Amino acid sequence: MRDVSEQRIREEQPPVQDCWNQHGIWGEGKERCPRLAELGHCRNCPVYSHTGRRLLERPIDDGDRVEWTSSFARPPEKKITTIRSAFIFRAGGEWLGLPAGLIQEVVDMGKIHSLPHKSNNVLRGLVNIRGKLEICFSIGAVLGIDRFEKPKTWQRYLSPERLVVAARNGQRIVFPVSEVYGTFRYAEGMLQQLPITVSGSKAAFSKGILCVEDFEVGFLNDKILFDTLMRYL
């Protein structure tokens, strides 16, 4: 009975007289509504307001009712947010990050022993890590970072130089860092694209930018970094 009544109401509804599209503010014809000069705009006209209320109060047709019922009956989609961890450190004047899962340990700075006819700015030499000699690289040299550039630093996280041991797919490296921030957890969507002003080595080795507190951290592409360092052996 209700559906029949609504159908009859819809059929009895007079057609919408959209005078605002014919002679009003949106009309393109030469003839203009005489009240337009007085009201300034069609939205100030009672005819426009009344017609709008009619459209909002008109009965819902069967198709819309089914569609809306189906839409509201569906449970809300659960958004799965992937949380990752980055190891944040400073090399010279730049704050950088690597996937935290690659970091095996952080130890006190030790003496770096140069390799005869082999050592250079990138391949620094050998270091003793718990009684085992490891190859030591300079990430700053690979990225072209000025080691004497005055850095921006977190005063409460200020730490001395350290040696970081990292491994990826069986490849193990050690590299000195100027300062360690530690681990930072971030949602996948927090990794921002590199600014177009970043170019050269920094752009080639970076996946994007992480904002850690009020710092911008260059998140490194670990695959490209490791592959590049291995070529210096």
CSV table of C-alpha atoms in Angstrom, one decimal:
chain,number,residue,atom,x,y,z
A,1,MET,CA,0.0,0.0,0.0
A,2,ARG,CA,2.8,2.3,0.9
A,3,ASP,CA,4.6,1.8,-2.5
A,4,VAL,CA,1.4,2.5,-4.3
A,5,SER,CA,0.9,5.8,-2.4
A,6,GLU,CA,4.5,6.9,-3.1
A,7,GLN,CA,4.1,6.1,-6.7
A,8,ARG,CA,0.9,8.2,-6.9
A,9,ILE,CA,2.6,11.1,-5.1
A,10,ARG,CA,5.5,11.0,-7.6
A,11,GLU,CA,3.0,11.0,-10.5
A,12,GLU,CA,1.1,13.9,-9.0
A,13,GLN,CA,4.2,16.0,-8.4
A,14,PRO,CA,4.2,18.9,-10.9
A,15,PRO,CA,7.3,19.1,-13.1
A,16,VAL,CA,10.1,21.3,-11.7
A,17,GLN,CA,10.1,24.8,-13.2
A,18,ASP,CA,13.7,25.6,-13.3
A,19,CYS,CA,13.3,29.3,-14.1
A,20,TRP,CA,16.8,30.0,-12.8
A,21,ASN,CA,18.2,28.1,-15.8
A,22,GLN,CA,15.9,29.9,-18.2
A,23,HIS,CA,15.6,33.5,-17.1
A,24,GLY,CA,17.7,33.6,-14.0
A,25,ILE,CA,21.3,33.9,-13.1
A,26,TRP,CA,22.2,30.8,-15.1
A,27,GLY,CA,20.0,31.5,-18.0
A,28,GLU,CA,21.6,32.3,-21.4
A,29,GLY,CA,18.5,33.9,-23.0
A,30,LYS,CA,17.9,37.6,-23.5
A,31,GLU,CA,14.8,37.6,-21.3
A,32,ARG,CA,15.6,38.1,-17.6
A,33,CYS,CA,13.5,37.6,-14.5
A,34,PRO,CA,12.2,41.0,-13.4
A,35,ARG,CA,12.9,40.1,-9.7
A,36,LEU,CA,16.6,39.4,-10.4
A,37,ALA,CA,17.6,43.0,-10.1
A,38,GLU,CA,15.8,43.2,-6.7
A,39,LEU,CA,17.1,39.9,-5.3
A,40,GLY,CA,20.6,39.9,-6.8
A,41,HIS,CA,20.8,36.1,-7.1
A,42,CYS,CA,18.3,33.3,-7.7
A,43,ARG,CA,19.3,31.7,-4.4
A,44,ASN,CA,17.6,34.6,-2.6
A,45,CYS,CA,14.3,33.9,-4.4
A,46,PRO,CA,11.5,32.0,-2.5
A,47,VAL,CA,10.7,30.1,-5.7
A,48,TYR,CA,14.3,28.7,-5.9
A,49,SER,CA,14.2,27.8,-2.1
A,50,HIS,CA,10.7,26.1,-2.4
A,51,THR,CA,11.8,24.1,-5.4
A,52,GLY,CA,14.9,22.9,-3.6
A,53,ARG,CA,12.8,21.7,-0.6
A,54,ARG,CA,10.5,19.9,-3.0
A,55,LEU,CA,13.4,18.0,-4.5
A,56,LEU,CA,14.8,17.0,-1.1
A,57,GLU,CA,11.4,15.9,0.2
A,58,ARG,CA,10.3,13.9,-2.8
A,59,PRO,CA,9.7,10.2,-2.3
A,60,ILE,CA,12.7,7.9,-2.9
A,61,ASP,CA,12.3,5.7,-6.0
A,62,ASP,CA,12.7,1.9,-5.7
A,63,GLY,CA,16.0,1.8,-7.4
A,64,ASP,CA,17.6,4.4,-5.1
A,65,ARG,CA,16.1,2.6,-2.0
A,66,VAL,CA,17.6,-0.7,-3.0
A,67,GLU,CA,21.0,0.8,-3.8
A,68,TRP,CA,21.1,2.8,-0.5
A,69,THR,CA,20.0,-0.2,1.5
A,70,SER,CA,22.6,-2.4,0.0
A,71,SER,CA,25.3,0.3,0.6
A,72,PHE,CA,24.5,0.9,4.2
A,73,ALA,CA,24.1,-2.8,4.9
A,74,ARG,CA,27.7,-3.5,3.9
A,75,PRO,CA,30.2,-3.6,6.8
A,76,PRO,CA,32.8,-0.8,6.7
A,77,GLU,CA,36.0,-1.8,4.9
A,78,LYS,CA,38.9,-2.3,7.3
A,79,LYS,CA,41.9,-0.4,6.2
A,80,ILE,CA,45.1,-2.4,6.8
A,81,THR,CA,48.0,-0.1,7.6
A,82,THR,CA,51.4,-1.6,7.2
A,83,ILE,CA,53.8,-0.5,10.0
A,84,ARG,CA,57.5,-0.5,9.2
A,85,SER,CA,60.6,0.3,11.2
A,86,ALA,CA,63.6,2.4,10.1
A,87,PHE,CA,67.0,2.7,11.7
A,88,ILE,CA,67.8,6.5,11.7
A,89,PHE,CA,71.4,7.7,11.8
A,90,ARG,CA,73.5,10.7,10.7
A,91,ALA,CA,76.3,10.6,8.2
A,92,GLY,CA,78.1,14.0,8.2
A,93,GLY,CA,75.5,16.6,7.8
A,94,GLU,CA,72.7,14.3,6.6
A,95,TRP,CA,70.1,12.3,8.5
A,96,LEU,CA,69.5,8.9,6.8
A,97,GLY,CA,67.5,5.8,7.3
A,98,LEU,CA,67.6,2.1,6.4
A,99,PRO,CA,65.2,-0.7,7.1
A,100,ALA,CA,65.7,-1.6,10.8
A,101,GLY,CA,65.6,-5.3,10.0
A,102,LEU,CA,69.0,-5.0,8.2
A,103,ILE,CA,70.8,-3.7,11.3
A,104,GLN,CA,72.5,-6.4,13.3
A,105,GLU,CA,74.3,-4.4,15.9
A,106,VAL,CA,75.7,-0.9,16.7
A,107,VAL,CA,79.1,-0.9,18.4
A,108,ASP,CA,81.5,1.8,19.7
A,109,MET,CA,83.8,3.4,17.2
A,110,GLY,CA,87.0,1.5,16.7
A,111,LYS,CA,90.2,1.9,14.7
A,112,ILE,CA,89.8,1.5,10.9
A,113,HIS,CA,92.8,-0.3,9.3
A,114,SER,CA,93.4,0.6,5.7
A,115,LEU,CA,93.9,-2.0,3.1
A,116,PRO,CA,97.1,-1.8,1.1
A,117,HIS,CA,96.5,-0.6,-2.5
A,118,LYS,CA,92.7,-1.0,-1.9
A,119,SER,CA,91.5,1.6,0.5
A,120,ASN,CA,89.7,4.7,-0.9
A,121,ASN,CA,87.0,7.2,0.2
A,122,VAL,CA,84.3,4.5,0.0
A,123,LEU,CA,86.2,1.4,1.0
A,124,ARG,CA,87.7,2.6,4.3
A,125,GLY,CA,89.4,-0.7,5.3
A,126,LEU,CA,89.0,-3.3,8.0
A,127,VAL,CA,87.5,-3.0,11.5
A,128,ASN,CA,87.5,-5.5,14.4
A,129,ILE,CA,83.9,-6.5,15.4
A,130,ARG,CA,84.0,-8.8,18.4
A,131,GLY,CA,87.2,-10.4,17.2
A,132,LYS,CA,86.3,-10.7,13.6
A,133,LEU,CA,87.7,-8.5,10.8
A,134,GLU,CA,84.9,-6.9,8.8
A,135,ILE,CA,85.0,-4.6,5.7
A,136,CYS,CA,84.2,-1.0,6.5
A,137,PHE,CA,82.6,1.3,4.0
A,138,SER,CA,81.7,5.0,4.0
A,139,ILE,CA,78.1,5.6,3.1
A,140,GLY,CA,78.7,9.4,3.2
A,141,ALA,CA,81.3,9.1,0.5
A,142,VAL,CA,79.0,7.0,-1.7
A,143,LEU,CA,76.3,9.7,-1.4
A,144,GLY,CA,78.6,12.6,-1.8
A,145,ILE,CA,77.8,14.0,1.7
A,146,ASP,CA,80.1,16.7,3.1
A,147,ARG,CA,81.3,15.3,6.4
A,148,PHE,CA,82.2,18.7,7.7
A,149,GLU,CA,78.7,20.2,7.0
A,150,LYS,CA,77.2,21.5,10.2
A,151,PRO,CA,74.3,19.1,11.0
A,152,LYS,CA,70.9,19.7,12.4
A,153,THR,CA,70.6,17.5,15.5
A,154,TRP,CA,68.3,16.4,18.2
A,155,GLN,CA,69.9,17.6,21.4
A,156,ARG,CA,68.4,14.9,23.5
A,157,TYR,CA,69.5,12.1,21.1
A,158,LEU,CA,73.1,13.4,20.8
A,159,SER,CA,75.4,10.4,20.6
A,160,PRO,CA,79.1,9.8,19.7
A,161,GLU,CA,80.3,8.2,16.5
A,162,ARG,CA,79.5,4.5,16.1
A,163,LEU,CA,80.0,1.6,13.9
A,164,VAL,CA,76.9,0.0,12.4
A,165,VAL,CA,76.8,-3.6,11.3
A,166,ALA,CA,74.2,-4.4,8.6
A,167,ALA,CA,73.5,-7.4,6.5
A,168,ARG,CA,71.3,-8.1,3.4
A,169,ASN,CA,71.0,-11.4,1.5
A,170,GLY,CA,74.2,-12.7,3.0
A,171,GLN,CA,76.1,-9.5,2.3
A,172,ARG,CA,77.5,-8.0,5.5
A,173,ILE,CA,78.9,-4.5,5.8
A,174,VAL,CA,80.1,-2.1,8.5
A,175,PHE,CA,79.9,1.6,8.2
A,176,PRO,CA,80.7,4.5,10.6
A,177,VAL,CA,78.0,7.0,11.5
A,178,SER,CA,78.3,10.4,13.1
A,179,GLU,CA,75.3,9.9,15.3
A,180,VAL,CA,72.5,7.4,16.0
A,181,TYR,CA,68.9,8.4,16.5
A,182,GLY,CA,67.6,4.8,16.8
A,183,THR,CA,64.5,3.0,15.5
A,184,PHE,CA,61.6,4.9,14.1
A,185,ARG,CA,58.2,3.2,13.4
A,186,TYR,CA,56.2,4.6,10.5
A,187,ALA,CA,53.2,3.8,8.4
A,188,GLU,CA,53.8,3.0,4.8
A,189,GLY,CA,52.0,6.1,3.6
A,190,MET,CA,54.4,8.3,5.6
A,191,LEU,CA,57.2,7.8,3.1
A,192,GLN,CA,57.1,10.9,0.9
A,193,GLN,CA,58.5,11.4,-2.6
A,194,LEU,CA,61.8,13.1,-3.1
A,195,PRO,CA,61.7,16.8,-3.9
A,196,ILE,CA,62.6,17.6,-7.5
A,197,THR,CA,65.5,19.6,-6.2
A,198,VAL,CA,67.2,16.4,-5.0
A,199,SER,CA,69.5,15.0,-7.7
A,200,GLY,CA,72.7,13.1,-8.2
A,201,SER,CA,73.8,10.4,-5.8
A,202,LYS,CA,71.3,11.3,-3.1
A,203,ALA,CA,68.4,10.8,-5.6
A,204,ALA,CA,69.8,7.6,-7.0
A,205,PHE,CA,70.2,6.0,-3.5
A,206,SER,CA,67.0,7.2,-1.9
A,207,LYS,CA,63.5,5.8,-1.8
A,208,GLY,CA,61.9,8.9,-0.3
A,209,ILE,CA,61.7,11.2,2.7
A,210,LEU,CA,60.6,10.4,6.2
A,211,CYS,CA,59.6,13.2,8.5
A,212,VAL,CA,60.8,12.3,12.0
A,213,GLU,CA,59.7,15.0,14.4
A,214,ASP,CA,60.7,18.2,12.6
A,215,PHE,CA,63.6,16.5,10.6
A,216,GLU,CA,63.6,15.2,7.0
A,217,VAL,CA,65.4,11.9,6.8
A,218,GLY,CA,66.5,10.4,3.5
A,219,PHE,CA,65.3,6.8,3.5
A,220,LEU,CA,67.9,4.8,1.5
A,221,ASN,CA,67.3,2.1,-1.1
A,222,ASP,CA,69.1,-0.7,0.6
A,223,LYS,CA,69.4,-2.9,-2.6
A,224,ILE,CA,71.1,-0.2,-4.6
A,225,LEU,CA,73.3,0.7,-1.7
A,226,PHE,CA,74.5,-2.8,-1.0
A,227,ASP,CA,75.0,-3.6,-4.7
A,228,THR,CA,77.1,-0.4,-5.1
A,229,LEU,CA,79.2,-1.1,-2.1
A,230,MET,CA,80.0,-4.6,-3.2
A,231,ARG,CA,81.4,-3.3,-6.4
A,232,TYR,CA,84.2,-1.7,-4.4
A,233,LEU,CA,85.5,-5.0,-3.2
